[in-house]
PDB file of C-alpha atoms and ligand atoms in Angstrom:
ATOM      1  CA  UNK A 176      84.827  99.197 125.822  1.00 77.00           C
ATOM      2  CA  UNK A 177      82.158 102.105 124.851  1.00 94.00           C
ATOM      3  CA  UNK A 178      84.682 104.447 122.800  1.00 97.00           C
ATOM      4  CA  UNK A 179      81.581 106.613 122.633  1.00 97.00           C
ATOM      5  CA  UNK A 180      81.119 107.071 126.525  1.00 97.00           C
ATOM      6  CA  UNK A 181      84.356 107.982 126.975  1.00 98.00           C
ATOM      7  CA  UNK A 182      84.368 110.381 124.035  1.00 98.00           C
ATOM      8  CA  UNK A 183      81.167 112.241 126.113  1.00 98.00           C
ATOM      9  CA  UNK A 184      83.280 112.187 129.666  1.00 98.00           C
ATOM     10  CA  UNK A 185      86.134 113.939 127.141  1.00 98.00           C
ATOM     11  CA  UNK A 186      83.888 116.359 126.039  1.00 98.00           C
ATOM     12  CA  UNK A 187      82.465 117.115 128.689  1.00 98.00           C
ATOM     13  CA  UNK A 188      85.676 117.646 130.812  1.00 98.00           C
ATOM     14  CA  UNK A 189      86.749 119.943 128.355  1.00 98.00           C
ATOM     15  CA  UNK A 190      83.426 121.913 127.959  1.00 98.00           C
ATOM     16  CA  UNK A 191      82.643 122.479 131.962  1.00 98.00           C
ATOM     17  CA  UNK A 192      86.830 122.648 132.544  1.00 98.00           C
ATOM     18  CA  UNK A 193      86.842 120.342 135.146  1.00 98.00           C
ATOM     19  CA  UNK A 194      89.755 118.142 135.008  1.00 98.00           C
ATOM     20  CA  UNK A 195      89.875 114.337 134.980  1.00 98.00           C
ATOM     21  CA  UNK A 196      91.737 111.070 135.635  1.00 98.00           C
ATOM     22  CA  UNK A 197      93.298 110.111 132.523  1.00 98.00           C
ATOM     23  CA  UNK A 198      90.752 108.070 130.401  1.00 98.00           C
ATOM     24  CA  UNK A 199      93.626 105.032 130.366  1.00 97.00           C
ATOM     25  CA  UNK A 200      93.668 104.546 133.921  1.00 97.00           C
ATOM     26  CA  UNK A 201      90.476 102.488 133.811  1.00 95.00           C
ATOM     27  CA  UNK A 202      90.470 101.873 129.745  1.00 96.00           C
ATOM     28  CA  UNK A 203      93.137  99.875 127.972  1.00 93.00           C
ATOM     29  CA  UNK A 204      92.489 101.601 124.233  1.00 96.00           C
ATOM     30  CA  UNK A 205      94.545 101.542 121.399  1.00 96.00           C
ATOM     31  CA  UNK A 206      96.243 104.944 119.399  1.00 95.00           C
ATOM     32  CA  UNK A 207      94.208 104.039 116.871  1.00 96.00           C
ATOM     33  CA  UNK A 208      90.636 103.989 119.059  1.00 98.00           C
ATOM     34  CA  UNK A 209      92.575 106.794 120.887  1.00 98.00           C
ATOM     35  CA  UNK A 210      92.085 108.573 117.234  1.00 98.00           C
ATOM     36  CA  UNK A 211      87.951 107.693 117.512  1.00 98.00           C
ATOM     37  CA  UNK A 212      87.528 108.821 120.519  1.00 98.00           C
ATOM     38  CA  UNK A 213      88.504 112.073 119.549  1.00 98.00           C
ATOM     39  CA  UNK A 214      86.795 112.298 116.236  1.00 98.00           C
ATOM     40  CA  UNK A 215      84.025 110.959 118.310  1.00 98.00           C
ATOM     41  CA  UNK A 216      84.147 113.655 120.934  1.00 98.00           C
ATOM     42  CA  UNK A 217      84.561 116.309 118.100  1.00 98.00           C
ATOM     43  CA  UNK A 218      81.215 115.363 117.189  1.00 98.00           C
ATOM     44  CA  UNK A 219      79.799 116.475 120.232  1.00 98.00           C
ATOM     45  CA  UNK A 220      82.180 120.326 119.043  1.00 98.00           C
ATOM     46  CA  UNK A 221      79.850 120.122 115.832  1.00 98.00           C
ATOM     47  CA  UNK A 222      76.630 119.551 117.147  1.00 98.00           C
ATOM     48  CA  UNK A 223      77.145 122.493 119.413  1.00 98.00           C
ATOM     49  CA  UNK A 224      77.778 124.460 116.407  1.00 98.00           C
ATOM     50  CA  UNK A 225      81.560 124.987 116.213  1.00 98.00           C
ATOM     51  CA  UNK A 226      83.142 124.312 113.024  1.00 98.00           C
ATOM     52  CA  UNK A 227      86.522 121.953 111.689  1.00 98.00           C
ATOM     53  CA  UNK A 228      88.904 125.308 110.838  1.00 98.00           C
ATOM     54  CA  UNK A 229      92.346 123.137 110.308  1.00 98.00           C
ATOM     55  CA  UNK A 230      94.461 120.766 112.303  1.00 98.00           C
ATOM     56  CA  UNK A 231      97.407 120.993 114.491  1.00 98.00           C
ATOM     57  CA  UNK A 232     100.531 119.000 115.117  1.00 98.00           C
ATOM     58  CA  UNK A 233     101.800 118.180 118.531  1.00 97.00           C
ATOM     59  CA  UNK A 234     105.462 116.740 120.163  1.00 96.00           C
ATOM     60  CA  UNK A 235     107.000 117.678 116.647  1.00 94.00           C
ATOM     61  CA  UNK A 236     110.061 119.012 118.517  1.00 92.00           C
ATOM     62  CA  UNK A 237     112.165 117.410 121.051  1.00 89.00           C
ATOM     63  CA  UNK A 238     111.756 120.041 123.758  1.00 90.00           C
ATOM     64  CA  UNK A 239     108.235 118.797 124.098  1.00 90.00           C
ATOM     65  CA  UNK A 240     108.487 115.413 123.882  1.00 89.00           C
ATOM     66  CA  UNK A 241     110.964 115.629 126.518  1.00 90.00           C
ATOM     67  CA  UNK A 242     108.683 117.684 128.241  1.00 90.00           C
ATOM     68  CA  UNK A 243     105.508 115.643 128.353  1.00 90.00           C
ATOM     69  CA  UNK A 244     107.786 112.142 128.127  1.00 89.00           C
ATOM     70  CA  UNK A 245     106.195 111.100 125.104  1.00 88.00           C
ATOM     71  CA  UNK A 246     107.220 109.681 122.037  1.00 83.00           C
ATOM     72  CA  UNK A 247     105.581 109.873 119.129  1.00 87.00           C
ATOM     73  CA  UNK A 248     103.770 112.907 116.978  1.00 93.00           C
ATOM     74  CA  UNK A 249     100.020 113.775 117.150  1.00 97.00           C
ATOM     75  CA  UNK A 250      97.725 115.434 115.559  1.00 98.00           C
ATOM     76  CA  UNK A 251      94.095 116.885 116.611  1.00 98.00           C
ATOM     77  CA  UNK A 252      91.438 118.982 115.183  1.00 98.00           C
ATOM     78  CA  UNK A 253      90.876 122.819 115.472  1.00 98.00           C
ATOM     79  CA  UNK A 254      87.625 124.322 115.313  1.00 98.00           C
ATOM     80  CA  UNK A 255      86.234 128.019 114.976  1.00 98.00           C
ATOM     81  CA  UNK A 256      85.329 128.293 119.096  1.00 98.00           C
ATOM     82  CA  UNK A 257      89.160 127.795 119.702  1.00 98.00           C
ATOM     83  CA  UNK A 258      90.186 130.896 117.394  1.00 98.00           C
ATOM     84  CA  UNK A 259      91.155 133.790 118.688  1.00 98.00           C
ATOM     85  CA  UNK A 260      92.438 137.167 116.813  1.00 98.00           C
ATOM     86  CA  UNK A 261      96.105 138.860 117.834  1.00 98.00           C
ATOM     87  CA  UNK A 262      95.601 140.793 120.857  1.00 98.00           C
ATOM     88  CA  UNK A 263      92.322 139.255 121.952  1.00 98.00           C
ATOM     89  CA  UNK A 264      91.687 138.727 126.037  1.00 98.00           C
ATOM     90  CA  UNK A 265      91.741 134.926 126.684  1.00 97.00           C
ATOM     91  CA  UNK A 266      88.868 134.303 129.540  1.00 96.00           C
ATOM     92  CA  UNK A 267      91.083 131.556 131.686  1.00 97.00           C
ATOM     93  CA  UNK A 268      87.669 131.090 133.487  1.00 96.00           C
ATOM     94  CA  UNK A 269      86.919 128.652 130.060  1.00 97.00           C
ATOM     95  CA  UNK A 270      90.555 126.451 130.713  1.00 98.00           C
ATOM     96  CA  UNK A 271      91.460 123.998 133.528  1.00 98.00           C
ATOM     97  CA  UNK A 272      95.300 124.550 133.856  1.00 98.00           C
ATOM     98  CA  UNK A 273      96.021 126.568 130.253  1.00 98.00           C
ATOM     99  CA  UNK A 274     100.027 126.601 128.798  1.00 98.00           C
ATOM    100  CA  UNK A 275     101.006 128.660 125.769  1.00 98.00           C
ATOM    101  CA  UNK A 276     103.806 127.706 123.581  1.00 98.00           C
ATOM    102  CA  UNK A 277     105.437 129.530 120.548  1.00 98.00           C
ATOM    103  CA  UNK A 278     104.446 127.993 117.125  1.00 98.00           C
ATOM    104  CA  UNK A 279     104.211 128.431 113.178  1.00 98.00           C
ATOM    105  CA  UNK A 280     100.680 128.259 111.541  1.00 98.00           C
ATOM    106  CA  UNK A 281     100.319 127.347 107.598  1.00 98.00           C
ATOM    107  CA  UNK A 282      97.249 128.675 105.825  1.00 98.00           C
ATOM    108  CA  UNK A 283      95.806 126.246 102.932  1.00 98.00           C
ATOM    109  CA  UNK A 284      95.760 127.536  99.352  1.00 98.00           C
ATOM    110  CA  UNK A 285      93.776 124.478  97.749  1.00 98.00           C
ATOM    111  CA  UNK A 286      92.101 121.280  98.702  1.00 98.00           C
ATOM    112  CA  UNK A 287      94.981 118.202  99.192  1.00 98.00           C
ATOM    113  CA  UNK A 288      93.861 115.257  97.931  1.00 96.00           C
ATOM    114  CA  UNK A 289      97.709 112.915  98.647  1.00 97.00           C
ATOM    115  CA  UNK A 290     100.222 113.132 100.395  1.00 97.00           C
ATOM    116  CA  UNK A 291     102.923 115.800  99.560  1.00 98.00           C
ATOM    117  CA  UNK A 292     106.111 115.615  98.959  1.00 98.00           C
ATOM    118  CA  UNK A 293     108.333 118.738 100.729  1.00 97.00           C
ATOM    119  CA  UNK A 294     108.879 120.059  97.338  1.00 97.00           C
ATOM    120  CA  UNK A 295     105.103 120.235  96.515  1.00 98.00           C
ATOM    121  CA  UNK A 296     104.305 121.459  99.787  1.00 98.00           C
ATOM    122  CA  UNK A 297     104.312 125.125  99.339  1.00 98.00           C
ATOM    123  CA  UNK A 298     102.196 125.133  96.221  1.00 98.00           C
ATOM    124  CA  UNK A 299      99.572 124.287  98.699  1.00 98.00           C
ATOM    125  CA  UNK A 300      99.835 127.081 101.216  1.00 98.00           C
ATOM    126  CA  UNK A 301      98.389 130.603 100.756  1.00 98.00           C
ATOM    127  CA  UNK A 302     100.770 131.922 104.035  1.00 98.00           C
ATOM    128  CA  UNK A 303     102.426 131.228 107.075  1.00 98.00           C
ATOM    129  CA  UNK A 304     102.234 132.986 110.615  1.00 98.00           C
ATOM    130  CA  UNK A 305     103.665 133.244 114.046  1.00 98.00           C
ATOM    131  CA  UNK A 306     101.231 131.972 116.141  1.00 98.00           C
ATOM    132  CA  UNK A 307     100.301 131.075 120.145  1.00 98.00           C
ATOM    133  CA  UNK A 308      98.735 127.576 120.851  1.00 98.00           C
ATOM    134  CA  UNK A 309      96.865 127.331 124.141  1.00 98.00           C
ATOM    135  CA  UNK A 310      96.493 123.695 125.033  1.00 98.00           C
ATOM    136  CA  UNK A 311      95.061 122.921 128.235  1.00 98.00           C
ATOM    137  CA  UNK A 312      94.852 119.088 129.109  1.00 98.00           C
ATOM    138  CA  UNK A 313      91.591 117.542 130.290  1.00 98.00           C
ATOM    139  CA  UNK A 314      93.632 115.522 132.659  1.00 98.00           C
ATOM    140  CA  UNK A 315      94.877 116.099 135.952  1.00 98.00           C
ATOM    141  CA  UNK A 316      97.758 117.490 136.554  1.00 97.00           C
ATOM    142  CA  UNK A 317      98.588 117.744 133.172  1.00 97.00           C
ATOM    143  CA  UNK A 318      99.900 114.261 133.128  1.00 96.00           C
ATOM    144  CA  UNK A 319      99.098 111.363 130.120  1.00 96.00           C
ATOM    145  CA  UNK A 320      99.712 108.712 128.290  1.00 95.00           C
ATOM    146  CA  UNK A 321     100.031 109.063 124.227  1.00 95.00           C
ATOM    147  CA  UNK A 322      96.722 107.386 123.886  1.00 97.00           C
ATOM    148  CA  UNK A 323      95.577 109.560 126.572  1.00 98.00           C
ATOM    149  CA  UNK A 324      95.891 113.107 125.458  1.00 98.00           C
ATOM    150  CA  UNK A 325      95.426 111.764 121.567  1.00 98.00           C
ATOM    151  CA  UNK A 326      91.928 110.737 122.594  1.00 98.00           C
ATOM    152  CA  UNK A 327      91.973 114.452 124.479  1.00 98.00           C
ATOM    153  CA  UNK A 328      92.099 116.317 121.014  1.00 98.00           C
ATOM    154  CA  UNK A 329      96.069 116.449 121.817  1.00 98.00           C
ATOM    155  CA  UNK A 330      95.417 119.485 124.351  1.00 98.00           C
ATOM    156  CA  UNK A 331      94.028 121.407 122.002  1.00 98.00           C
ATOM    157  CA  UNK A 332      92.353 124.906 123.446  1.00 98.00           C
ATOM    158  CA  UNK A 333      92.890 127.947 121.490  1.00 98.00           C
ATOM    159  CA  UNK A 334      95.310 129.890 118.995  1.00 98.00           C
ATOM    160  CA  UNK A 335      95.849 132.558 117.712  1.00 98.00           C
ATOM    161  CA  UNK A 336      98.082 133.849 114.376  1.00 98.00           C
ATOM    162  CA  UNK A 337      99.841 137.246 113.781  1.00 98.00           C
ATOM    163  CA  UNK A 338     100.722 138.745 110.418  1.00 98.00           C
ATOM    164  CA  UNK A 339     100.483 136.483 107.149  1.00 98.00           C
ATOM    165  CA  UNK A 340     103.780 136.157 105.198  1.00 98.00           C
ATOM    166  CA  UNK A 341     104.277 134.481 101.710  1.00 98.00           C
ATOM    167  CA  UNK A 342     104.941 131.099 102.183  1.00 97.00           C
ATOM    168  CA  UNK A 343     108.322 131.470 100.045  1.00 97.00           C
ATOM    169  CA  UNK A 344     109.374 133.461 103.724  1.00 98.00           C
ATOM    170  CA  UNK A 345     112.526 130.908 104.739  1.00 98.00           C
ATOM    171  CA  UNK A 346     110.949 129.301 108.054  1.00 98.00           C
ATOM    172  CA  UNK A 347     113.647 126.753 108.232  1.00 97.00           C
ATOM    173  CA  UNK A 348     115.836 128.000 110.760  1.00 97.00           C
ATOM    174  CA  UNK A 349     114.006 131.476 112.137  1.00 98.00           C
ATOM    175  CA  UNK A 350     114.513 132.537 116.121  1.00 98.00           C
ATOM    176  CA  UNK A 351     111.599 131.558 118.158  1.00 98.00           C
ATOM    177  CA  UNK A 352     110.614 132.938 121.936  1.00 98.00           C
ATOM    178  CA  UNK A 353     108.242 132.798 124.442  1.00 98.00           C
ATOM    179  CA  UNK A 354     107.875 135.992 126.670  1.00 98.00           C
ATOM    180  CA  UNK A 355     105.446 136.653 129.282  1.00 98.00           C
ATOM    181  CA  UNK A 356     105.123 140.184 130.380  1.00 97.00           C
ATOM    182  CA  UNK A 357     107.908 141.267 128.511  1.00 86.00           C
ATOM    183  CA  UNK A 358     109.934 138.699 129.890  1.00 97.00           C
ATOM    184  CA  UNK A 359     111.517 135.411 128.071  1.00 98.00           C
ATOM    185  CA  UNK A 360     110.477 132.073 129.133  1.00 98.00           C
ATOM    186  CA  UNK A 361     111.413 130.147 126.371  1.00 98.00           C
ATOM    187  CA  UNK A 362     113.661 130.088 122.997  1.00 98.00           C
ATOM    188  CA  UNK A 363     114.282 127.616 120.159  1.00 97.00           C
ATOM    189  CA  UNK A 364     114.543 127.449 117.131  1.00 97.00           C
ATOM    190  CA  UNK A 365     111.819 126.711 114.102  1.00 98.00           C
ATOM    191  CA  UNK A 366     114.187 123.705 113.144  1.00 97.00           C
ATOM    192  CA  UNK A 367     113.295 122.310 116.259  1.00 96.00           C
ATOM    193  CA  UNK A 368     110.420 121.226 114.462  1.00 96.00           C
ATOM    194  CA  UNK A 369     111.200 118.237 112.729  1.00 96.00           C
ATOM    195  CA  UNK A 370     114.490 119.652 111.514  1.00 96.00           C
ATOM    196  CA  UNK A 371     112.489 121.681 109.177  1.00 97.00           C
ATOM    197  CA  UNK A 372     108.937 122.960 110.151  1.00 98.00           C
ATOM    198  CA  UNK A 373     107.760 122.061 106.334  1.00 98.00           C
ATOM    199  CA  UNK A 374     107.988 118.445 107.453  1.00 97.00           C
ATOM    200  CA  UNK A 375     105.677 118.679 110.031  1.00 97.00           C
ATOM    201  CA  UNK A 376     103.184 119.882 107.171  1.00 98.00           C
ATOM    202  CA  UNK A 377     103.538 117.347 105.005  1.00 97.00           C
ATOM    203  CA  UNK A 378     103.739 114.841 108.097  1.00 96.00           C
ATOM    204  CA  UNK A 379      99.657 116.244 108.496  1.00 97.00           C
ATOM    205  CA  UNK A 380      99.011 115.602 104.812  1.00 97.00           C
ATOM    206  CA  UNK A 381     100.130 112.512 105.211  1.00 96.00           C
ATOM    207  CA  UNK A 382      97.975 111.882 108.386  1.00 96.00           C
ATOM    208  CA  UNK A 383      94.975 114.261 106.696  1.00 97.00           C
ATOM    209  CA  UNK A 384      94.732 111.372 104.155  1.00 96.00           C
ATOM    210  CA  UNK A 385      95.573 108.135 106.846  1.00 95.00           C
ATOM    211  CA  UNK A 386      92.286 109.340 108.899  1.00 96.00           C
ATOM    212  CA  UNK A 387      90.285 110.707 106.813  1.00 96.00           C
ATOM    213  CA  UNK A 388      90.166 114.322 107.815  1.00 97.00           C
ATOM    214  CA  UNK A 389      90.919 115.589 104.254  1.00 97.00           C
ATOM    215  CA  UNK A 390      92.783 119.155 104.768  1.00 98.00           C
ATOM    216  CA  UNK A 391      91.023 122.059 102.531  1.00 98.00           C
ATOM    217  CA  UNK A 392      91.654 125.363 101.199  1.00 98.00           C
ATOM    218  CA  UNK A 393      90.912 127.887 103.662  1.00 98.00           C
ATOM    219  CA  UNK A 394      92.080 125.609 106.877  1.00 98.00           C
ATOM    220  CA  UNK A 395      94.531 126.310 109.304  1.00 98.00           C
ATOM    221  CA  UNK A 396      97.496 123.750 110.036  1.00 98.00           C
ATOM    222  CA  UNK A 397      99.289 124.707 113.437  1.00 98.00           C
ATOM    223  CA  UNK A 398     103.131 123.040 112.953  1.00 98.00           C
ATOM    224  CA  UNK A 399     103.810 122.595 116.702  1.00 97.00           C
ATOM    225  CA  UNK A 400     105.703 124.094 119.407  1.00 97.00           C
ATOM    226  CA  UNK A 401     109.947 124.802 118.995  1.00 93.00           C
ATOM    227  CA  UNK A 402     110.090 124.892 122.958  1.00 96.00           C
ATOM    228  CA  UNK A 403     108.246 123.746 125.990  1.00 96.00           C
ATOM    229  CA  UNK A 404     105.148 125.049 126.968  1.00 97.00           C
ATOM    230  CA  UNK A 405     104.590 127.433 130.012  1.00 98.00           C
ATOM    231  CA  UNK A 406     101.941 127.639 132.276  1.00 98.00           C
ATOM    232  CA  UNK A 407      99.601 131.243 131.891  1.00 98.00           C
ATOM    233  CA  UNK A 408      98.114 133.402 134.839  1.00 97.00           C
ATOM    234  CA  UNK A 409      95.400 136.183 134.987  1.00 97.00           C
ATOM    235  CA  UNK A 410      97.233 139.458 133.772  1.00 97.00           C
ATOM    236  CA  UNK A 411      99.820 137.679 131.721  1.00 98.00           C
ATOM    237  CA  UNK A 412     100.099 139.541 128.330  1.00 98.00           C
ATOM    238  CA  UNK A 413     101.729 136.112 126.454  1.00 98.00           C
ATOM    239  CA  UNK A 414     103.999 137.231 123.116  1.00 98.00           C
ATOM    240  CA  UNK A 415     105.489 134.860 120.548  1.00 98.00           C
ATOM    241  CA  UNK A 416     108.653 136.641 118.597  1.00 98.00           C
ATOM    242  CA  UNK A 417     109.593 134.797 115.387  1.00 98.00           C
ATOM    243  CA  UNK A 418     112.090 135.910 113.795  1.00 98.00           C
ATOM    244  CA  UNK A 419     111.744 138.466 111.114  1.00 98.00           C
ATOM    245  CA  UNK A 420     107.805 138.298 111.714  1.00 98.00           C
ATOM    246  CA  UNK A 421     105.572 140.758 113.339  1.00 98.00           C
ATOM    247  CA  UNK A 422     104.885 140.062 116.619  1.00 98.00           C
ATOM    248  CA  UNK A 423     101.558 137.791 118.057  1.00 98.00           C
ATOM    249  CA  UNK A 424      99.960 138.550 121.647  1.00 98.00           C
ATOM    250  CA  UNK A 425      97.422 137.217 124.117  1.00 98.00           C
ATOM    251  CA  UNK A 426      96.606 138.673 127.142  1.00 98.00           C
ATOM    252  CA  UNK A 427      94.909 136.116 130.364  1.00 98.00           C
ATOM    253  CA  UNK A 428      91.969 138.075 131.728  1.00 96.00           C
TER     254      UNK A 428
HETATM  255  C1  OOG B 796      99.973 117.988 123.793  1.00 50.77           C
HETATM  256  C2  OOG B 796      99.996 118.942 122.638  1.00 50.77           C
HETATM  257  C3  OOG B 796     101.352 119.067 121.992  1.00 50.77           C
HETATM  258  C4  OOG B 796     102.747 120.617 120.481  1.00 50.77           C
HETATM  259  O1  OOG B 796     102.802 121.696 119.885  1.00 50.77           O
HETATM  260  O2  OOG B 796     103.711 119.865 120.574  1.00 50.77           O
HETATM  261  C5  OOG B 796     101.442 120.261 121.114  1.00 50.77           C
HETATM  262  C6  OOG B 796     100.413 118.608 125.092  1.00 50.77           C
HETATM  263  O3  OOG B 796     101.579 118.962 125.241  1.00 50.77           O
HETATM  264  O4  OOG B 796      99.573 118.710 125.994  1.00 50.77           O
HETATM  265  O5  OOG B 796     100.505 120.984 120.907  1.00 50.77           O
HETATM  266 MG1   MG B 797     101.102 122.899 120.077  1.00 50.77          MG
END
């Protein structure tokens, strides 16, 4: 099997958002060549001129395992093009079938070189924010296998952060909602995640040093989402509300 080939029909799925059958239908790959197919298609990211900005965890929580009947955690790569600042109009015209969900995002003090323990961990982070992920599946109908939507940079699309607060701010058990146009579509709590979103972090140091993809001061690492993830529209203004936190906001255009 030509991991590479299949890395370009990734790519390019998710470059002209036009949605395809998942890549395991025809393929029989393992999670780990699921992993180089995406650091494969990522190359194709860099040569276009977008740049590694952090990581992000996926099915950390139970509400989206359940949701996407998987069952295992993920992890993919962020780069600059997916960035977007609080407030910012998100051009659905660019997505196949986009979903926001409610999330944490840690901001790297200093290069990690090991795996940390939870009692390290915040020596390593700078701050932590609420933040929206947009992930929008290359596959149709939004459905996949674990190998499938690993090799498919885990969904990955956008995100965005609101306000920065120290990372001594207790994130262990904070209120976390979803609310399009003003109304709520989804609440949990940030010890859905893992039973304590700092696990999730060290969980991606841990996988940082397993593949290679070495996290570094300066890079964003997106903890995955408390609660399911719900679809956008044009004209949607999409809020996450963490508790205690300034509020973060997207609008579809
Ligand atoms: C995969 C991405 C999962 C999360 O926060 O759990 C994820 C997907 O649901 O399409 O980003
Ligand atoms: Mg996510």
């Amino acid at each position: 099997m030509n991991l590479s080939k299949l890395a370009q029909t990734i790519d390019a799925a998710a470059l002209n958002a036009e949605p395809i059958k998942q890549l395991s239908f025809k393929n029989k790959f393992t999670e780990k060549e699921a992993y180089q197919i995406q650091a494969l298609s990522l190359k194709h990211r860099y040569e276009r001129g977008e740049k590694l900005i952090g990581l992000k965890m996926g099915f950390t929580s139970k509400a989206k395992m359940e949701q996407m009947g998987v069952h295992d955690l993920i992890w993919g790569r962020l780069t600059d093009a997916m960035l977007y600042e609080n407030g910012d109009r998100l051009k659905l015209k660019k997505f196949i079938h986009p979903r926001a969900e409610p999330e944490l995002c840690f901001w790297i003090k200093k290069d990690i070189d090991k795996k940390l323990t939870l009692k390290e961990a915040p020596g390593y982070v700078e701050a932590v924010a609420p933040a929206i992920e947009i992930i929008d599946s290359r596959y149709r109908n939004f459905k996949f296998s674990l190998e499938d939507v690993i090799a498919d940079n885990c969904s990955s699309a956008a995100f965005v952060m609101g306000n920065w607060y120290r990372p001594s701010f207790d994130i262990t058990d904070l209120k976390i909602e979803l609310h399009i146009n003003k109304k709520i579509v989804h609440e949990g709590s940030s010890k859905a995640i893992l039973g304590n979103p700092w696990r999730s972090f060290v969980d991606a140091t841990r996988l940082a040093i397993k593949y290679k993809e070495p996290i570094k001061k300066g890079m964003y690492i997106m903890l995955g989402a408390a609660t399911p993830a719900e679809y956008i529209k044009k004209g949607n203004k999409i809020t996450a509300k963490v508790e205690g936190m300034d509020d973060v906001m997207i609008k579809a255009s």
